Amino acid sequence: MAHQFEQRKTNSKAGPNKEILYESAPKLPYEGFFKLFGLLSSGLDQEPRFGPIKADRTTVKVRRFYCQIVTAMLWFFTVRGFILMFIDDRGIQIIMGDISGFWHDYRMYYLMPQFYYALSCALVATTFLYKEREYSWLIPFVTISQHQTTSARPIPVRHSLRTNIYITFNVIIVGGVTGSMGYLYYKTAWDNMDAHTFRLWAPWLAVQVIWYFYMTGITMFTMSYFNLVTLHMESKFKAVSQEIEMLAESDPGPPGSKNDDLIRLYYAHNDMCELVDESNSFWQLYLFYIIGSYIPNFCYVMYTLFFADLDTLLGIFSWFVLFHTFLVMAVLSLSAADVSTEAHAPYTSLHTLSLLQLPIDIEVNMSTFLHRVRGPTIGYSILDLFVVTNSSISNTIAAIASYFLIVADFSRSTVNQGLLQKAAEKQANASRIASQAASKIAGQMTKIATTEAITSMVTKGSN
């Protein structure tokens, strides 16, 4: 099986010059959105290039240049966001298009989440640009192996319905975020700048609205597409598991009556494991970039909500970022964990079937099957560090909660020390003011007594 894995991966990574023929692959609505947001230059609609006459690829080259421009813009805003964290001069901030200083005195509350968003989107766009021609993003809908295409089964109705719901939700989020941030930037600049400065800054308004449009669209549509991929994988694993469970619960029958079904299910599960392995070669980078950026973003915003001095605008912004980062991480991690759960589900039924009297070749396959389901975890990993499962999600949540409580306790101690120090300074200032007032009153009393004594002496002399 290891040899089959390596051969399949080698064939699927033959390089950008590999000739690929798309037959009856299902139409994916996400493909159009991926092209809109600069993630893809070609996809399922790529024309065949067999024969002496090559297809005209001018439009594909133009779209690829468009993808490169979008990726370059995302990296520009990532570097700009990092530099803005170290600039305190208001004039330079406005020249670089940043007006977050008008929203809050401590601009880092806005700049840090924006930097994490920009970094994750730039990395995702770069991954699509670099790995697009391997077509691993299409798996399992199109399986590329040995220069041929195997069409996937039709997408179930519930997947299509979920896709339509996700697309509608994504369009609302993209439109809402782009429109609200554009209005906020416009209103802030109009209220705090003179007419000449506003005219000079206006191009930044247009550019940043475009940036928010691409950044939000890339985040939302890649998340929902990954959910569709995992649902497809999960449904196929679940179908195999149900067949294995039904076979284990059925009557034993005469010897050898279940051999053909066992061999078929063995190879069906093996093919699904290969699909997950191929698909994971692309999505492990995506999961690492998104979750690796969103965990610190989530922790930072949660810390802001607990300990920062929030005004209305910062409160709305922080709660939205907290909800959005949690939503994205929850959808990605739970979707990936469901694939692993369904892939390992048939272990009990397989153990029951392994007790049957089987020929030696089928018994070897059953032993391999059991080892695969029980052994190394099948599923989507985060940069090959660990496979995303329900237990790994629980461990991550526990680790984040533990470290946050430590930081919260440290911050509370720091705040209490600061309050005690301020109270001591206030008391010292009050004592100093009282001492100065007493000294002043004593001086005035002395002066009055001296004046009265002099007046009395003058009066006696006159008499």
Tab-separated table of C-alpha atoms in Angstrom:
chain	number	residue	atom	x	y	z
A	1	MET	CA	0.000	0.000	0.000
A	2	ALA	CA	2.914	2.349	0.688
A	3	HIS	CA	4.137	1.746	-2.867
A	4	GLN	CA	0.669	2.611	-4.202
A	5	PHE	CA	0.669	5.815	-2.131
A	6	GLU	CA	4.042	6.917	-3.495
A	7	GLN	CA	3.136	6.038	-7.084
A	8	ARG	CA	-0.150	7.910	-6.841
A	9	LYS	CA	1.496	10.989	-5.305
A	10	THR	CA	4.258	10.915	-7.946
A	11	ASN	CA	1.730	10.729	-10.761
A	12	SER	CA	-0.356	13.538	-9.263
A	13	LYS	CA	2.699	15.800	-9.019
A	14	ALA	CA	4.098	15.273	-12.497
A	15	GLY	CA	4.487	18.990	-12.994
A	16	PRO	CA	2.829	21.941	-14.728
A	17	ASN	CA	3.398	20.509	-18.233
A	18	LYS	CA	1.261	17.436	-17.546
A	19	GLU	CA	-1.532	17.072	-20.099
A	20	ILE	CA	-4.904	16.742	-18.365
A	21	LEU	CA	-8.243	15.864	-19.919
A	22	TYR	CA	-11.373	16.840	-17.973
A	23	GLU	CA	-14.358	14.684	-18.886
A	24	SER	CA	-17.595	14.853	-16.914
A	25	ALA	CA	-16.414	16.493	-13.732
A	26	PRO	CA	-19.104	18.183	-11.629
A	27	LYS	CA	-19.437	21.945	-11.855
A	28	LEU	CA	-18.295	23.652	-8.684
A	29	PRO	CA	-19.774	27.081	-7.924
A	30	TYR	CA	-16.726	27.943	-5.824
A	31	GLU	CA	-14.515	27.887	-8.895
A	32	GLY	CA	-16.033	31.126	-10.189
A	33	PHE	CA	-15.535	32.846	-6.836
A	34	PHE	CA	-11.951	31.567	-6.649
A	35	LYS	CA	-11.245	33.189	-10.014
A	36	LEU	CA	-12.964	36.410	-8.899
A	37	PHE	CA	-10.764	36.681	-5.817
A	38	GLY	CA	-7.554	35.884	-7.699
A	39	LEU	CA	-6.953	32.363	-6.423
A	40	LEU	CA	-7.265	30.493	-9.731
A	41	SER	CA	-6.380	31.196	-13.327
A	42	SER	CA	-7.723	27.899	-14.709
A	43	GLY	CA	-9.794	25.050	-13.382
A	44	LEU	CA	-12.379	22.603	-14.585
A	45	ASP	CA	-13.008	24.622	-17.746
A	46	GLN	CA	-9.449	24.232	-18.989
A	47	GLU	CA	-9.484	23.125	-22.615
A	48	PRO	CA	-7.868	19.862	-23.730
A	49	ARG	CA	-4.374	20.301	-25.163
A	50	PHE	CA	-3.934	16.966	-26.892
A	51	GLY	CA	-3.003	16.681	-30.550
A	52	PRO	CA	-0.795	18.754	-32.844
A	53	ILE	CA	-2.788	21.989	-32.307
A	54	LYS	CA	-2.463	23.489	-28.859
A	55	ALA	CA	-5.312	25.410	-27.308
A	56	ASP	CA	-5.043	29.176	-27.007
A	57	ARG	CA	-4.032	29.872	-23.414
A	58	THR	CA	-3.995	33.671	-23.647
A	59	THR	CA	-6.972	34.083	-21.314
A	60	VAL	CA	-5.391	31.700	-18.795
A	61	LYS	CA	-2.155	33.723	-18.843
A	62	VAL	CA	-4.097	36.955	-18.336
A	63	ARG	CA	-5.993	35.440	-15.408
A	64	ARG	CA	-2.757	34.152	-13.920
A	65	PHE	CA	-1.278	37.657	-14.132
A	66	TYR	CA	-4.423	38.878	-12.369
A	67	CYS	CA	-3.808	36.300	-9.617
A	68	GLN	CA	-0.233	37.528	-9.252
A	69	ILE	CA	-1.427	41.146	-8.941
A	70	VAL	CA	-3.921	40.180	-6.214
A	71	THR	CA	-1.270	38.200	-4.324
A	72	ALA	CA	1.184	41.104	-4.575
A	73	MET	CA	-1.479	43.491	-3.207
A	74	LEU	CA	-2.129	41.194	-0.243
A	75	TRP	CA	1.576	40.990	0.569
A	76	PHE	CA	1.899	44.775	0.240
A	77	PHE	CA	-0.787	45.317	2.869
A	78	THR	CA	0.789	42.652	5.090
A	79	VAL	CA	4.165	44.418	5.084
A	80	ARG	CA	2.442	47.797	5.447
A	81	GLY	CA	0.450	46.570	8.459
A	82	PHE	CA	3.627	45.317	10.132
A	83	ILE	CA	5.465	48.618	9.553
A	84	LEU	CA	2.524	50.700	10.812
A	85	MET	CA	2.806	49.073	14.245
A	86	PHE	CA	6.083	50.924	14.812
A	87	ILE	CA	5.059	54.362	13.469
A	88	ASP	CA	3.667	56.902	15.949
A	89	ASP	CA	3.770	60.027	13.805
A	90	ARG	CA	0.229	60.997	12.745
A	91	GLY	CA	1.380	62.589	9.497
A	92	ILE	CA	3.269	59.481	8.339
A	93	GLN	CA	0.309	57.304	9.323
A	94	ILE	CA	-2.022	59.333	7.101
A	95	ILE	CA	0.478	59.248	4.226
A	96	MET	CA	0.511	55.424	4.516
A	97	GLY	CA	-3.293	55.350	4.558
A	98	ASP	CA	-3.748	54.527	8.249
A	99	ILE	CA	-6.385	56.486	10.192
A	100	SER	CA	-6.829	54.070	13.097
A	101	GLY	CA	-5.288	56.721	15.364
A	102	PHE	CA	-8.555	58.673	15.043
A	103	TRP	CA	-10.478	55.656	16.394
A	104	HIS	CA	-8.464	54.930	19.538
A	105	ASP	CA	-5.361	56.281	21.224
A	106	TYR	CA	-3.832	52.802	21.322
A	107	ARG	CA	-3.890	51.909	17.596
A	108	MET	CA	-2.514	48.408	18.203
A	109	TYR	CA	-6.026	47.197	19.084
A	110	TYR	CA	-6.912	47.678	15.407
A	111	LEU	CA	-3.580	47.087	13.701
A	112	MET	CA	-2.790	43.696	15.234
A	113	PRO	CA	-5.987	41.883	14.079
A	114	GLN	CA	-5.710	43.484	10.638
A	115	PHE	CA	-2.113	42.281	10.339
A	116	TYR	CA	-3.074	38.683	11.188
A	117	TYR	CA	-5.908	38.777	8.637
A	118	ALA	CA	-3.627	40.222	5.955
A	119	LEU	CA	-0.870	37.680	6.662
A	120	SER	CA	-3.175	34.653	6.507
A	121	CYS	CA	-4.818	35.800	3.250
A	122	ALA	CA	-1.460	36.534	1.611
A	123	LEU	CA	-0.180	33.074	2.522
A	124	VAL	CA	-3.359	31.394	1.247
A	125	ALA	CA	-3.233	33.286	-2.059
A	126	THR	CA	0.439	32.379	-2.470
A	127	THR	CA	-0.363	28.708	-1.818
A	128	PHE	CA	-3.054	28.663	-4.510
A	129	LEU	CA	-0.762	30.472	-6.944
A	130	TYR	CA	2.096	28.038	-6.302
A	131	LYS	CA	0.097	24.794	-6.246
A	132	GLU	CA	-2.740	25.619	-8.631
A	133	ARG	CA	-1.409	23.604	-11.577
A	134	GLU	CA	-1.142	20.476	-9.474
A	135	TYR	CA	-4.959	20.595	-9.215
A	136	SER	CA	-4.797	19.134	-5.708
A	137	TRP	CA	-7.376	21.720	-4.630
A	138	LEU	CA	-9.932	19.887	-6.816
A	139	ILE	CA	-9.597	16.567	-5.009
A	140	PRO	CA	-11.908	14.684	-4.422
A	141	PHE	CA	-14.079	16.134	-7.178
A	142	VAL	CA	-11.453	15.467	-9.812
A	143	THR	CA	-8.805	12.811	-9.154
A	144	ILE	CA	-5.644	13.205	-11.237
A	145	SER	CA	-3.692	9.989	-11.536
A	146	GLN	CA	-1.601	8.645	-14.405
A	147	HIS	CA	-2.636	11.541	-16.678
A	148	GLN	CA	-6.304	10.578	-16.468
A	149	THR	CA	-9.335	12.001	-14.706
A	150	THR	CA	-11.742	9.953	-12.660
A	151	SER	CA	-14.988	11.835	-12.129
A	152	ALA	CA	-16.366	11.858	-8.620
A	153	ARG	CA	-19.818	10.682	-7.722
A	154	PRO	CA	-22.594	13.263	-7.994
A	155	ILE	CA	-22.640	15.643	-5.064
A	156	PRO	CA	-25.492	14.734	-2.678
A	157	VAL	CA	-28.462	17.065	-2.434
A	158	ARG	CA	-27.665	18.063	1.141
A	159	HIS	CA	-24.182	19.117	0.026
A	160	SER	CA	-25.653	21.278	-2.739
A	161	LEU	CA	-28.069	22.877	-0.285
A	162	ARG	CA	-25.266	23.517	2.197
A	163	THR	CA	-23.159	24.997	-0.609
A	164	ASN	CA	-25.936	27.430	-1.567
A	165	ILE	CA	-26.412	28.439	2.076
A	166	TYR	CA	-22.680	28.978	2.532
A	167	ILE	CA	-22.402	31.034	-0.659
A	168	THR	CA	-25.307	33.260	0.403
A	169	PHE	CA	-23.813	33.697	3.867
A	170	ASN	CA	-20.370	34.449	2.398
A	171	VAL	CA	-21.749	37.060	0.005
A	172	ILE	CA	-23.520	38.777	2.909
A	173	ILE	CA	-20.342	38.770	5.030
A	174	VAL	CA	-18.148	40.038	2.184
A	175	GLY	CA	-20.603	42.774	1.257
A	176	GLY	CA	-21.220	43.758	4.879
A	177	VAL	CA	-17.557	43.935	5.880
A	178	THR	CA	-16.488	45.771	2.714
A	179	GLY	CA	-19.341	48.277	2.900
A	180	SER	CA	-19.077	48.957	6.630
A	181	MET	CA	-15.291	49.364	6.612
A	182	GLY	CA	-15.484	51.601	3.529
A	183	TYR	CA	-18.078	53.826	5.191
A	184	LEU	CA	-16.101	53.891	8.435
A	185	TYR	CA	-12.904	54.949	6.667
A	186	TYR	CA	-14.772	57.594	4.651
A	187	LYS	CA	-16.627	59.016	7.674
A	188	THR	CA	-13.492	59.126	9.835
A	189	ALA	CA	-11.406	60.830	7.160
A	190	TRP	CA	-14.170	63.318	6.308
A	191	ASP	CA	-14.679	64.330	9.959
A	192	ASN	CA	-10.986	64.645	10.880
A	193	MET	CA	-9.255	65.942	7.748
A	194	ASP	CA	-9.389	69.233	5.919
A	195	ALA	CA	-10.522	69.254	2.306
A	196	HIS	CA	-6.998	69.259	0.824
A	197	THR	CA	-5.779	66.364	2.994
A	198	PHE	CA	-8.934	64.371	2.275
A	199	ARG	CA	-8.456	64.724	-1.487
A	200	LEU	CA	-4.876	63.505	-1.184
A	201	TRP	CA	-5.958	60.577	1.008
A	202	ALA	CA	-8.978	59.546	-1.116
A	203	PRO	CA	-7.032	57.020	-3.294
A	204	TRP	CA	-6.152	55.121	-0.107
A	205	LEU	CA	-9.890	54.806	0.596
A	206	ALA	CA	-10.503	53.053	-2.725
A	207	VAL	CA	-7.467	50.798	-2.371
A	208	GLN	CA	-8.344	49.732	1.172
A	209	VAL	CA	-11.958	48.983	0.246
A	210	ILE	CA	-10.641	46.700	-2.536
A	211	TRP	CA	-8.251	45.103	-0.032
A	212	TYR	CA	-11.057	44.341	2.429
A	213	PHE	CA	-13.131	42.884	-0.404
A	214	TYR	CA	-10.416	40.442	-1.459
A	215	MET	CA	-9.304	39.633	2.079
A	216	THR	CA	-12.815	38.818	3.320
A	217	GLY	CA	-13.729	36.908	0.162
A	218	ILE	CA	-10.619	34.742	0.245
A	219	THR	CA	-11.151	33.900	3.905
A	220	MET	CA	-14.841	33.030	3.657
A	221	PHE	CA	-14.975	31.164	0.339
A	222	THR	CA	-11.889	29.031	0.948
A	223	MET	CA	-13.298	28.087	4.357
A	224	SER	CA	-16.663	27.007	2.937
A	225	TYR	CA	-15.031	25.182	0.009
A	226	PHE	CA	-12.843	23.197	2.395
A	227	ASN	CA	-15.994	22.298	4.305
A	228	LEU	CA	-17.510	21.013	1.040
A	229	VAL	CA	-14.387	18.921	0.357
A	230	THR	CA	-14.475	17.358	3.812
A	231	LEU	CA	-18.221	16.691	3.554
A	232	HIS	CA	-17.603	14.821	0.321
A	233	MET	CA	-14.794	12.787	1.900
A	234	GLU	CA	-16.851	12.169	5.017
A	235	SER	CA	-19.852	10.932	3.028
A	236	LYS	CA	-17.694	8.455	1.096
A	237	PHE	CA	-16.022	7.131	4.235
A	238	LYS	CA	-19.419	6.905	5.901
A	239	ALA	CA	-20.828	4.875	2.989
A	240	VAL	CA	-17.941	2.401	3.255
A	241	SER	CA	-18.360	2.190	7.050
A	242	GLN	CA	-22.080	1.515	6.748
A	243	GLU	CA	-21.473	-1.286	4.253
A	244	ILE	CA	-18.859	-2.831	6.565
A	245	GLU	CA	-21.227	-2.575	9.529
A	246	MET	CA	-24.093	-4.173	7.583
A	247	LEU	CA	-21.778	-6.947	6.424
A	248	ALA	CA	-20.634	-7.598	9.997
A	249	GLU	CA	-24.208	-7.670	11.357
A	250	SER	CA	-25.581	-9.942	8.624
A	251	ASP	CA	-25.760	-13.724	8.857
A	252	PRO	CA	-22.392	-15.440	8.461
A	253	GLY	CA	-23.692	-17.559	5.574
A	254	PRO	CA	-21.650	-20.277	3.914
A	255	PRO	CA	-17.840	-20.028	4.043
A	256	GLY	CA	-16.464	-17.575	1.490
A	257	SER	CA	-19.776	-15.775	0.881
A	258	LYS	CA	-18.386	-12.474	2.139
A	259	ASN	CA	-14.972	-12.639	0.532
A	260	ASP	CA	-15.811	-10.563	-2.536
A	261	ASP	CA	-17.484	-7.849	-0.436
A	262	LEU	CA	-14.503	-7.708	1.916
A	263	ILE	CA	-12.065	-7.267	-0.965
A	264	ARG	CA	-14.252	-4.569	-2.549
A	265	LEU	CA	-14.570	-2.628	0.711
A	266	TYR	CA	-10.856	-3.001	1.394
A	267	TYR	CA	-9.970	-1.349	-1.902
A	268	ALA	CA	-12.736	1.260	-1.576
A	269	HIS	CA	-11.412	2.361	1.811
A	270	ASN	CA	-7.863	2.263	0.460
A	271	ASP	CA	-8.827	4.548	-2.447
A	272	MET	CA	-10.419	7.012	-0.038
A	273	CYS	CA	-7.265	7.059	2.092
A	274	GLU	CA	-5.254	7.855	-1.037
A	275	LEU	CA	-7.669	10.676	-1.907
A	276	VAL	CA	-7.279	12.142	1.575
A	277	ASP	CA	-3.498	11.869	1.279
A	278	GLU	CA	-3.494	13.698	-2.061
A	279	SER	CA	-5.927	16.342	-0.861
A	280	ASN	CA	-3.963	16.846	2.347
A	281	SER	CA	-0.840	17.734	0.352
A	282	PHE	CA	-2.576	21.049	-0.436
A	283	TRP	CA	-4.892	21.699	2.504
A	284	GLN	CA	-2.307	21.046	5.228
A	285	LEU	CA	-0.628	24.334	4.242
A	286	TYR	CA	-3.964	26.126	4.212
A	287	LEU	CA	-4.902	24.839	7.669
A	288	PHE	CA	-1.498	25.770	9.055
A	289	TYR	CA	-1.656	29.324	7.704
A	290	ILE	CA	-5.258	30.020	8.725
A	291	ILE	CA	-5.342	28.354	12.139
A	292	GLY	CA	-1.753	29.402	12.900
A	293	SER	CA	-2.731	33.043	12.293
A	294	TYR	CA	-6.171	32.958	13.851
A	295	ILE	CA	-5.231	31.439	17.211
A	296	PRO	CA	-2.995	34.405	18.251
A	297	ASN	CA	-5.528	36.787	16.699
A	298	PHE	CA	-8.317	35.219	18.769
A	299	CYS	CA	-6.244	35.333	21.965
A	300	TYR	CA	-5.205	38.955	21.404
A	301	VAL	CA	-8.770	40.146	20.780
A	302	MET	CA	-10.070	38.184	23.772
A	303	TYR	CA	-7.388	39.821	25.914
A	304	THR	CA	-8.478	43.203	24.537
A	305	LEU	CA	-12.095	42.552	25.463
A	306	PHE	CA	-11.130	41.566	29.018
A	307	PHE	CA	-8.538	44.204	29.892
A	308	ALA	CA	-8.613	47.088	27.402
A	309	ASP	CA	-10.440	50.360	27.795
A	310	LEU	CA	-13.052	49.917	25.049
A	311	ASP	CA	-15.131	52.577	23.402
A	312	THR	CA	-18.172	51.711	21.277
A	313	LEU	CA	-16.323	51.352	17.972
A	314	LEU	CA	-13.502	49.264	19.413
A	315	GLY	CA	-16.010	47.059	21.222
A	316	ILE	CA	-17.956	46.338	18.005
A	317	PHE	CA	-14.739	45.692	16.084
A	318	SER	CA	-13.311	43.383	18.752
A	319	TRP	CA	-16.490	41.336	19.163
A	320	PHE	CA	-16.786	40.879	15.410
A	321	VAL	CA	-13.163	39.728	15.097
A	322	LEU	CA	-13.624	37.347	18.036
A	323	PHE	CA	-16.762	35.823	16.532
A	324	HIS	CA	-15.294	35.599	13.023
A	325	THR	CA	-12.015	33.970	14.065
A	326	PHE	CA	-13.873	31.473	16.234
A	327	LEU	CA	-16.285	30.665	13.388
A	328	VAL	CA	-13.506	30.050	10.850
A	329	MET	CA	-11.405	27.917	13.204
A	330	ALA	CA	-14.448	25.917	14.341
A	331	VAL	CA	-15.625	25.170	10.792
A	332	LEU	CA	-12.161	24.174	9.567
A	333	SER	CA	-11.160	22.064	12.558
A	334	LEU	CA	-14.491	20.281	13.016
A	335	SER	CA	-14.759	19.583	9.282
A	336	ALA	CA	-11.294	18.027	9.235
A	337	ALA	CA	-11.985	16.074	12.434
A	338	ASP	CA	-15.170	14.558	10.968
A	339	VAL	CA	-13.153	13.015	8.130
A	340	SER	CA	-10.808	11.347	10.599
A	341	THR	CA	-13.722	10.106	12.714
A	342	GLU	CA	-15.500	8.495	9.771
A	343	ALA	CA	-12.259	7.010	8.411
A	344	HIS	CA	-11.648	5.146	11.679
A	345	ALA	CA	-15.312	4.293	12.370
A	346	PRO	CA	-15.375	0.713	10.954
A	347	TYR	CA	-12.766	-0.704	13.353
A	348	THR	CA	-15.241	-2.635	15.559
A	349	SER	CA	-17.057	-4.120	12.575
A	350	LEU	CA	-13.771	-5.066	10.916
A	351	HIS	CA	-12.643	-6.812	14.072
A	352	THR	CA	-15.844	-8.878	13.987
A	353	LEU	CA	-15.297	-9.791	10.328
A	354	SER	CA	-11.674	-10.736	10.961
A	355	LEU	CA	-12.910	-13.599	13.161
A	356	LEU	CA	-14.349	-15.366	10.114
A	357	GLN	CA	-12.469	-18.171	8.414
A	358	LEU	CA	-10.873	-16.433	5.448
A	359	PRO	CA	-8.361	-17.427	2.784
A	360	ILE	CA	-4.803	-16.426	3.513
A	361	ASP	CA	-4.693	-13.580	0.956
A	362	ILE	CA	-7.946	-12.034	2.243
A	363	GLU	CA	-6.793	-12.524	5.820
A	364	VAL	CA	-3.624	-10.543	5.039
A	365	ASN	CA	-5.743	-7.786	3.519
A	366	MET	CA	-7.996	-7.790	6.571
A	367	SER	CA	-4.986	-7.524	8.850
A	368	THR	CA	-3.719	-4.573	6.818
A	369	PHE	CA	-7.192	-3.042	6.866
A	370	LEU	CA	-7.409	-3.319	10.661
A	371	HIS	CA	-3.933	-1.864	11.086
A	372	ARG	CA	-4.811	1.068	8.821
A	373	VAL	CA	-8.021	1.873	10.698
A	374	ARG	CA	-6.454	1.417	14.134
A	375	GLY	CA	-2.946	2.647	13.377
A	376	PRO	CA	-1.672	5.985	12.029
A	377	THR	CA	-4.428	8.554	11.997
A	378	ILE	CA	-6.156	9.134	8.650
A	379	GLY	CA	-7.251	12.680	7.944
A	380	TYR	CA	-6.126	16.252	7.380
A	381	SER	CA	-3.026	17.448	9.165
A	382	ILE	CA	-1.582	20.850	9.996
A	383	LEU	CA	1.715	20.950	8.102
A	384	ASP	CA	2.305	17.258	8.906
A	385	LEU	CA	2.692	18.192	12.576
A	386	PHE	CA	-0.462	16.428	13.756
A	387	VAL	CA	-3.735	15.211	12.272
A	388	VAL	CA	-6.811	17.239	13.165
A	389	THR	CA	-9.057	15.058	15.320
A	390	ASN	CA	-11.550	15.672	18.093
A	391	SER	CA	-8.884	14.924	20.700
A	392	SER	CA	-6.370	17.327	19.140
A	393	ILE	CA	-9.047	20.042	19.065
A	394	SER	CA	-9.785	19.454	22.752
A	395	ASN	CA	-6.083	19.585	23.611
A	396	THR	CA	-5.654	22.831	21.697
A	397	ILE	CA	-8.636	24.447	23.421
A	398	ALA	CA	-7.331	23.324	26.826
A	399	ALA	CA	-3.872	24.733	26.074
A	400	ILE	CA	-5.277	28.084	24.897
A	401	ALA	CA	-7.549	28.330	27.952
A	402	SER	CA	-4.671	27.494	30.325
A	403	TYR	CA	-2.296	30.043	28.873
A	404	PHE	CA	-5.026	32.675	28.731
A	405	LEU	CA	-5.818	32.150	32.416
A	406	ILE	CA	-2.105	32.495	33.249
A	407	VAL	CA	-1.868	35.715	31.248
A	408	ALA	CA	-5.130	36.965	32.765
A	409	ASP	CA	-3.873	36.286	36.293
A	410	PHE	CA	-0.582	37.991	35.531
A	411	SER	CA	-2.391	40.951	33.991
A	412	ARG	CA	-4.734	41.208	36.971
A	413	SER	CA	-1.764	41.189	39.348
A	414	THR	CA	-0.077	43.854	37.254
A	415	VAL	CA	-3.253	45.939	37.222
A	416	ASN	CA	-3.650	45.589	41.001
A	417	GLN	CA	-0.041	46.626	41.557
A	418	GLY	CA	-0.605	49.570	39.272
A	419	LEU	CA	-3.729	50.564	41.167
A	420	LEU	CA	-1.921	50.279	44.522
A	421	GLN	CA	0.955	52.349	43.193
A	422	LYS	CA	-1.420	54.974	41.872
A	423	ALA	CA	-3.271	55.018	45.217
A	424	ALA	CA	0.025	55.455	47.097
A	425	GLU	CA	1.073	58.236	44.725
A	426	LYS	CA	-2.305	59.875	45.163
A	427	GLN	CA	-2.032	59.664	48.957
A	428	ALA	CA	1.505	61.055	48.852
A	429	ASN	CA	0.332	63.907	46.646
A	430	ALA	CA	-2.555	64.595	49.021
A	431	SER	CA	-0.160	64.613	52.014
A	432	ARG	CA	2.199	66.940	50.199
A	433	ILE	CA	-0.641	69.270	49.253
A	434	ALA	CA	-1.940	69.239	52.858
A	435	SER	CA	1.575	69.954	54.169
A	436	GLN	CA	1.973	72.822	51.732
A	437	ALA	CA	-1.438	74.174	52.707
A	438	ALA	CA	-0.582	73.909	56.421
A	439	SER	CA	2.736	75.664	55.840
A	440	LYS	CA	1.012	78.376	53.898
A	441	ILE	CA	-1.634	78.854	56.592
A	442	ALA	CA	1.061	78.945	59.291
A	443	GLY	CA	2.983	81.539	57.293
A	444	GLN	CA	-0.119	83.652	56.878
A	445	MET	CA	-0.911	83.366	60.616
A	446	THR	CA	2.647	84.410	61.468
A	447	LYS	CA	2.399	87.306	59.081
A	448	ILE	CA	-0.928	88.412	60.598
A	449	ALA	CA	0.488	88.111	64.148
A	450	THR	CA	3.560	90.148	63.156
A	451	THR	CA	1.374	92.786	61.538
A	452	GLU	CA	-0.817	93.008	64.621
A	453	ALA	CA	2.233	93.318	66.900
A	454	ILE	CA	3.692	96.104	64.782
A	455	THR	CA	0.330	97.873	64.717
A	456	SER	CA	0.055	97.575	68.500
A	457	MET	CA	3.559	98.987	69.010
A	458	VAL	CA	2.840	101.918	66.662
A	459	THR	CA	-0.392	102.637	68.529
A	460	LYS	CA	1.362	102.640	71.913
A	461	GLY	CA	4.070	104.930	70.600
A	462	SER	CA	1.525	107.377	69.327
A	463	ASN	CA	-0.184	107.476	72.722
